[in-house]
mmCIF file of C-alpha atoms in Angstrom:
data_model
loop_
_atom_site.group_PDB
_atom_site.id
_atom_site.type_symbol
_atom_site.label_atom_id
_atom_site.label_comp_id
_atom_site.label_asym_id
_atom_site.label_seq_id
_atom_site.Cartn_x
_atom_site.Cartn_y
_atom_site.Cartn_z
ATOM 1 C CA MET A 26 124.563 116.604 94.234
ATOM 2 C CA GLU A 27 124.268 113.298 96.018
ATOM 3 C CA TYR A 28 123.713 112.339 99.645
ATOM 4 C CA LYS A 29 123.002 109.214 101.669
ATOM 5 C CA ILE A 30 120.450 108.390 104.383
ATOM 6 C CA ILE A 31 121.425 105.584 106.775
ATOM 7 C CA ALA A 32 118.761 103.873 108.906
ATOM 8 C CA GLY A 33 120.008 100.677 110.547
ATOM 9 C CA PRO A 34 120.968 98.160 107.825
ATOM 10 C CA VAL A 35 119.039 100.174 105.209
ATOM 11 C CA GLU A 36 120.731 102.883 103.187
ATOM 12 C CA GLU A 37 119.267 105.294 100.635
ATOM 13 C CA ILE A 38 121.092 107.366 98.042
ATOM 14 C CA ARG A 39 119.476 110.438 96.516
ATOM 15 C CA ARG A 40 120.853 112.351 93.555
ATOM 16 C CA ALA A 41 119.433 115.485 91.925
ATOM 17 C CA MET A 42 120.763 117.756 89.193
ATOM 18 C CA MET A 43 119.473 120.882 87.445
ATOM 19 C CA PRO A 44 121.292 122.453 84.460
ATOM 20 C CA THR A 45 122.853 125.834 85.279
ATOM 21 C CA ASN A 46 122.261 127.096 81.743
ATOM 22 C CA ARG A 47 118.489 127.135 81.422
ATOM 23 C CA GLU A 48 118.105 129.305 78.329
ATOM 24 C CA ASP A 49 115.332 128.067 76.088
ATOM 25 C CA ARG A 50 114.265 125.680 78.873
ATOM 26 C CA ARG A 51 111.465 127.739 80.349
ATOM 27 C CA VAL A 52 109.002 125.444 82.120
ATOM 28 C CA ARG A 53 105.318 126.062 81.509
ATOM 29 C CA ARG A 54 103.469 125.375 84.728
ATOM 30 C CA GLY A 55 99.980 126.615 83.897
ATOM 31 C CA THR A 56 98.824 123.358 82.320
ATOM 32 C CA ARG A 57 99.776 121.392 85.450
ATOM 33 C CA ALA A 58 98.182 123.629 88.060
ATOM 34 C CA LYS A 59 94.969 121.608 88.365
ATOM 35 C CA LYS A 60 96.862 118.479 89.381
ATOM 36 C CA SER A 61 99.215 120.198 91.847
ATOM 37 C CA SER A 62 97.074 119.546 94.946
ATOM 38 C CA ILE A 63 96.676 115.854 94.108
ATOM 39 C CA ARG A 64 100.393 115.522 93.524
ATOM 40 C CA LYS A 65 101.120 117.268 96.811
ATOM 41 C CA ILE A 66 98.906 114.836 98.715
ATOM 42 C CA LEU A 67 100.581 111.851 97.060
ATOM 43 C CA ARG A 68 104.035 113.319 97.681
ATOM 44 C CA ASN A 69 103.241 113.897 101.368
ATOM 45 C CA GLU A 70 102.012 110.310 101.638
ATOM 46 C CA ILE A 71 105.219 108.973 100.084
ATOM 47 C CA ASN A 72 107.374 111.153 102.347
ATOM 48 C CA ALA A 73 105.448 109.956 105.422
ATOM 49 C CA VAL A 74 106.042 106.313 104.434
ATOM 50 C CA LYS A 75 109.776 106.912 103.990
ATOM 51 C CA SER A 76 110.021 108.807 107.273
ATOM 52 C CA LEU A 77 108.247 106.047 109.216
ATOM 53 C CA ALA A 78 110.251 103.326 107.450
ATOM 54 C CA ARG A 79 113.510 104.994 108.497
ATOM 55 C CA THR A 80 112.321 105.142 112.100
ATOM 56 C CA LEU A 81 111.389 101.443 112.041
ATOM 57 C CA ASN A 82 114.647 100.419 110.329
ATOM 58 C CA CYS A 83 116.707 102.369 112.876
ATOM 59 C CA ASN A 84 115.065 100.902 115.946
ATOM 60 C CA PHE A 85 113.522 97.483 115.289
ATOM 61 C CA VAL A 86 114.940 94.152 114.137
ATOM 62 C CA CYS A 87 113.974 90.589 113.381
ATOM 63 C CA GLY A 88 111.976 89.141 116.279
ATOM 64 C CA ASP A 89 110.385 92.425 117.346
ATOM 65 C CA LEU A 90 106.602 92.755 117.318
ATOM 66 C CA TRP A 91 103.982 94.177 115.000
ATOM 67 C CA LEU A 92 100.564 94.248 116.671
ATOM 68 C CA THR A 93 97.055 95.152 115.658
ATOM 69 C CA LEU A 94 94.811 95.896 118.627
ATOM 70 C CA THR A 95 91.056 95.924 118.145
ATOM 71 C CA PHE A 96 88.099 96.337 120.506
ATOM 72 C CA PRO A 97 85.736 93.451 121.343
ATOM 73 C CA GLU A 98 82.845 95.848 121.882
ATOM 74 C CA GLU A 99 80.372 96.107 119.024
ATOM 75 C CA GLU A 100 80.292 99.910 119.181
ATOM 76 C CA ILE A 101 83.008 102.196 120.548
ATOM 77 C CA SER A 102 83.756 105.826 119.787
ATOM 78 C CA TRP A 103 87.211 107.076 118.873
ATOM 79 C CA GLU A 104 87.265 109.188 122.028
ATOM 80 C CA THR A 105 86.675 106.115 124.210
ATOM 81 C CA ALA A 106 89.130 104.040 122.146
ATOM 82 C CA GLN A 107 91.856 106.652 122.644
ATOM 83 C CA THR A 108 91.267 106.630 126.395
ATOM 84 C CA VAL A 109 91.443 102.815 126.560
ATOM 85 C CA PHE A 110 94.549 102.671 124.372
ATOM 86 C CA GLY A 111 96.261 105.414 126.395
ATOM 87 C CA ARG A 112 95.621 103.458 129.603
ATOM 88 C CA PHE A 113 97.014 100.294 127.949
ATOM 89 C CA MET A 114 100.209 102.092 126.881
ATOM 90 C CA ARG A 115 100.803 103.541 130.351
ATOM 91 C CA LYS A 116 100.517 100.100 131.926
ATOM 92 C CA LEU A 117 102.640 98.472 129.208
ATOM 93 C CA ARG A 118 105.435 101.034 129.658
ATOM 94 C CA ALA A 119 105.423 100.444 133.421
ATOM 95 C CA SER A 120 105.413 96.627 133.041
ATOM 96 C CA TYR A 121 108.184 96.696 130.428
ATOM 97 C CA ARG A 122 110.357 98.949 132.576
ATOM 98 C CA LYS A 123 109.851 96.642 135.563
ATOM 99 C CA VAL A 124 110.780 93.489 133.582
ATOM 100 C CA HIS A 125 113.553 94.850 131.336
ATOM 101 C CA GLY A 126 114.901 97.740 133.394
ATOM 102 C CA LYS A 127 114.643 100.289 130.566
ATOM 103 C CA ASN A 128 112.098 102.494 128.859
ATOM 104 C CA LEU A 129 109.847 101.068 126.169
ATOM 105 C CA ILE A 130 110.260 102.301 122.607
ATOM 106 C CA TYR A 131 107.397 102.031 120.116
ATOM 107 C CA VAL A 132 105.634 103.533 117.094
ATOM 108 C CA TYR A 133 101.856 103.362 116.655
ATOM 109 C CA ALA A 134 99.176 104.584 114.264
ATOM 110 C CA GLU A 135 95.417 104.759 114.615
ATOM 111 C CA GLY A 136 93.411 102.728 112.101
ATOM 112 C CA ARG A 137 91.402 105.052 109.863
ATOM 113 C CA LYS A 138 88.670 105.021 107.244
ATOM 114 C CA SER A 139 87.949 102.089 104.962
ATOM 115 C CA GLY A 140 87.298 103.777 101.644
ATOM 116 C CA GLU A 141 84.798 106.542 102.399
ATOM 117 C CA LEU A 142 83.450 104.847 105.513
ATOM 118 C CA ASP A 143 84.767 105.068 109.054
ATOM 119 C CA ALA A 144 86.452 101.855 110.127
ATOM 120 C CA ARG A 145 86.025 100.472 113.621
ATOM 121 C CA PRO A 146 88.699 101.868 115.937
ATOM 122 C CA HIS A 147 91.917 99.849 115.967
ATOM 123 C CA TYR A 148 95.623 100.454 116.457
ATOM 124 C CA HIS A 149 98.783 99.272 114.708
ATOM 125 C CA ILE A 150 101.887 99.319 116.888
ATOM 126 C CA VAL A 151 105.513 98.165 116.541
ATOM 127 C CA LEU A 152 107.272 97.128 119.754
ATOM 128 C CA PRO A 153 110.529 95.469 120.821
ATOM 129 C CA ALA A 154 110.424 91.725 121.499
ATOM 130 C CA MET A 155 108.553 90.816 124.674
ATOM 131 C CA ASP A 156 106.393 88.025 126.060
ATOM 132 C CA TYR A 157 102.976 87.618 124.484
ATOM 133 C CA GLU A 158 101.536 87.089 127.964
ATOM 134 C CA LEU A 159 102.679 90.567 129.012
ATOM 135 C CA ILE A 160 100.545 92.128 126.283
ATOM 136 C CA CYS A 161 97.520 89.868 126.821
ATOM 137 C CA ALA A 162 97.542 90.661 130.520
ATOM 138 C CA LEU A 163 96.692 94.240 129.541
ATOM 139 C CA TRP A 164 94.570 93.777 126.395
ATOM 140 C CA PRO A 165 91.911 91.115 125.577
ATOM 141 C CA LYS A 166 93.667 88.162 123.965
ATOM 142 C CA GLU A 167 91.004 87.701 121.294
ATOM 143 C CA ALA A 168 91.551 91.310 120.164
ATOM 144 C CA VAL A 169 95.334 91.023 119.614
ATOM 145 C CA SER A 170 96.869 90.224 116.218
ATOM 146 C CA TYR A 171 100.489 89.316 116.958
ATOM 147 C CA ARG A 172 103.388 88.903 114.524
ATOM 148 C CA ARG A 173 107.157 89.093 114.694
ATOM 149 C CA LEU A 174 109.169 91.148 112.241
ATOM 150 C CA ASP A 175 111.005 89.110 109.635
ATOM 151 C CA GLY A 176 114.723 89.213 108.925
ATOM 152 C CA ARG A 177 114.717 91.276 105.745
ATOM 153 C CA GLY A 178 115.906 94.392 107.563
ATOM 154 C CA ASP A 179 113.774 96.832 105.545
ATOM 155 C CA TYR A 180 110.317 97.459 107.016
ATOM 156 C CA THR A 181 109.037 99.858 104.362
ATOM 157 C CA GLY A 182 106.152 97.444 103.745
ATOM 158 C CA ILE A 183 104.915 97.858 107.308
ATOM 159 C CA ALA A 184 105.383 101.632 107.120
ATOM 160 C CA ARG A 185 103.362 101.799 103.897
ATOM 161 C CA TYR A 186 100.535 99.760 105.440
ATOM 162 C CA MET A 187 100.453 101.858 108.621
ATOM 163 C CA ILE A 188 100.378 105.161 106.742
ATOM 164 C CA SER A 189 97.796 104.043 104.174
ATOM 165 C CA ASN A 190 95.496 102.908 106.993
ATOM 166 C CA ALA A 191 96.255 105.768 109.371
ATOM 167 C CA ARG A 192 93.511 107.952 110.759
ATOM 168 C CA GLY A 193 94.195 111.667 110.762
ATOM 169 C CA GLU A 194 93.667 114.991 109.063
ATOM 170 C CA GLU A 195 95.549 115.952 105.917
ATOM 171 C CA GLY A 196 98.823 117.680 106.725
ATOM 172 C CA LYS A 197 99.106 116.183 110.212
ATOM 173 C CA LYS A 198 101.449 113.396 111.237
ATOM 174 C CA LYS A 199 99.815 109.992 110.869
ATOM 175 C CA TYR A 200 101.992 108.020 113.271
ATOM 176 C CA HIS A 201 103.148 108.517 116.835
ATOM 177 C CA PRO A 202 106.708 107.628 117.906
ATOM 178 C CA SER A 203 107.879 107.251 121.486
ATOM 179 C CA ARG A 204 110.782 109.120 123.004
ATOM 180 C CA GLY A 205 114.259 107.645 122.889
ATOM 181 C CA LEU A 206 114.165 106.392 119.297
ATOM 182 C CA GLU A 207 117.302 106.426 117.181
ATOM 183 C CA LYS A 208 117.221 108.782 114.200
ATOM 184 C CA PRO A 209 118.521 108.183 110.671
ATOM 185 C CA ILE A 210 121.856 109.677 109.629
ATOM 186 C CA TYR A 211 121.999 112.138 106.714
ATOM 187 C CA THR A 212 125.394 112.575 105.088
ATOM 188 C CA GLU A 213 126.611 115.859 103.642
ATOM 189 C CA PRO A 214 125.722 116.336 99.940
ATOM 190 C CA VAL A 215 128.668 115.887 97.593
ATOM 191 C CA PRO A 216 129.033 116.893 93.925
ATOM 192 C CA VAL A 217 128.930 114.098 91.350
ATOM 193 C CA TYR A 218 129.219 113.879 87.586
ATOM 194 C CA ALA A 219 125.921 114.178 85.764
ATOM 195 C CA HIS A 220 126.056 110.806 84.021
ATOM 196 C CA SER A 221 128.136 108.807 86.496
ATOM 197 C CA LYS A 222 126.725 105.558 87.846
ATOM 198 C CA ILE A 223 125.639 105.414 91.492
ATOM 199 C CA LYS A 224 128.167 103.326 93.381
ATOM 200 C CA LEU A 225 126.705 100.693 95.687
ATOM 201 C CA PRO A 226 128.425 98.543 98.331
ATOM 202 C CA LYS A 227 129.200 94.957 97.324
ATOM 203 C CA ASP A 228 126.773 93.575 99.923
ATOM 204 C CA ALA A 229 123.874 95.831 98.830
ATOM 205 C CA SER A 230 120.520 94.149 98.212
ATOM 206 C CA ILE A 231 118.411 96.632 96.217
ATOM 207 C CA ARG A 232 114.797 97.094 97.332
ATOM 208 C CA GLU A 233 113.790 100.141 95.270
ATOM 209 C CA GLN A 234 115.411 102.101 92.471
ATOM 210 C CA THR A 235 113.933 105.011 90.480
ATOM 211 C CA GLU A 236 115.182 107.497 87.945
ATOM 212 C CA THR A 237 113.418 110.638 86.739
ATOM 213 C CA ARG A 238 114.285 112.852 83.781
ATOM 214 C CA ASP A 239 112.425 115.946 82.632
ATOM 215 C CA GLU A 240 113.384 116.610 79.023
ATOM 216 C CA GLU A 241 111.737 120.036 79.152
ATOM 217 C CA SER A 242 113.629 121.460 82.112
ATOM 218 C CA GLY A 243 116.681 119.208 82.065
ATOM 219 C CA PHE A 244 116.065 118.168 85.676
ATOM 220 C CA TYR A 245 117.379 114.734 86.650
ATOM 221 C CA SER A 246 116.987 112.764 89.864
ATOM 222 C CA ALA A 247 117.833 109.239 90.968
ATOM 223 C CA TYR A 248 117.027 107.241 94.078
ATOM 224 C CA VAL A 249 118.037 103.820 95.350
ATOM 225 C CA ARG A 250 117.228 102.031 98.605
ATOM 226 C CA TYR A 251 119.101 98.911 99.614
ATOM 227 C CA VAL A 252 119.873 96.682 102.586
ATOM 228 C CA ARG A 253 123.467 96.117 103.684
ATOM 229 C CA LYS A 254 123.537 92.372 104.325
ATOM 230 C CA GLU A 255 126.646 92.518 106.485
ATOM 231 C CA LYS A 256 125.200 95.302 108.642
ATOM 232 C CA GLU A 257 121.880 93.448 108.919
ATOM 233 C CA ARG A 258 123.541 90.245 110.088
ATOM 234 C CA LYS A 259 125.776 91.994 112.607
ATOM 235 C CA GLY A 260 123.018 94.308 113.823
ATOM 236 C CA ASN A 261 120.448 91.600 114.531
ATOM 237 C CA GLY A 262 122.818 89.380 116.462
ATOM 238 C CA ALA A 263 121.223 87.031 118.951
ATOM 239 C CA ARG A 264 117.795 88.623 118.513
ATOM 240 C CA VAL A 265 117.313 86.724 115.264
ATOM 241 C CA SER A 266 116.621 83.611 117.316
ATOM 242 C CA ALA A 267 113.394 85.224 118.529
ATOM 243 C CA ARG A 268 111.689 84.584 115.185
ATOM 244 C CA SER A 269 108.451 82.642 115.148
ATOM 245 C CA ASP A 270 106.311 81.030 112.478
ATOM 246 C CA LYS A 271 104.633 84.398 111.879
ATOM 247 C CA THR A 272 107.572 86.343 110.518
ATOM 248 C CA ASN A 273 106.454 86.957 106.957
ATOM 249 C CA VAL A 274 105.907 90.678 107.374
ATOM 250 C CA GLY A 275 107.776 93.855 106.694
ATOM 251 C CA GLY A 276 109.553 93.140 103.428
ATOM 252 C CA ALA A 277 109.383 95.090 100.207
ATOM 253 C CA SER A 278 110.351 93.503 96.919
ATOM 254 C CA ALA A 279 112.917 95.175 94.694
ATOM 255 C CA LYS A 280 111.382 97.742 92.389
ATOM 256 C CA THR A 281 113.031 99.481 89.467
ATOM 257 C CA GLU A 282 111.257 102.269 87.672
ATOM 258 C CA VAL A 283 112.274 104.863 85.082
ATOM 259 C CA MET A 284 109.964 107.827 84.535
ATOM 260 C CA ARG A 285 110.236 110.293 81.689
ATOM 261 C CA ARG A 286 107.997 113.317 81.524
#
């Protein structure tokens, strides 16, 4: 079976197949039990990155903002930091609504531990394009790291950074989206031939491609993520002109990987 996930100019195709005749293909799981928890953690991390990347790709374009907000104080607890950040977001939503006449959309994550040590509280947040002065009127200028998203269309790189640095307990969501965000589209699964090649659009620019085969069970899966150049160009429109010198963020280089167990 094969299905597609569409998030803005980025599309993903997933394919998975399991032989119906599994005689003499009994999978022995006992030898892998010790690594199951580690694999689950890694799998959850990967799924969180993909989920956040789809949200970013659906809702943000070249010229939008990626901020890191820190605290000038030498010592500040997470409880106090959350209160200060919550007050900042309330004021920013009100100011944005007053200037632009619509509700603010955003996604943020709390900075977490650095290795085994607690990092100083900080926040990563993605916002639509707005004046730098509007932000600095509500947060100390020296504590704002300000960049614009680049024009690559796929912000998996930002999603990976935000999740890997996110503070939070295992099993809980590590990022916080606002209301009113567009959601990715999932197409209905369709049957495909086992050894047929995945068909890509002519304007597809591949960013990641993987293939997995398990010789023991006969399981096969394939995945490809790509940017539709035509959709990217049409979707960004006039907002592309908002780019600044600091637009070298958000991209992910093409990656092809074949794994055989």
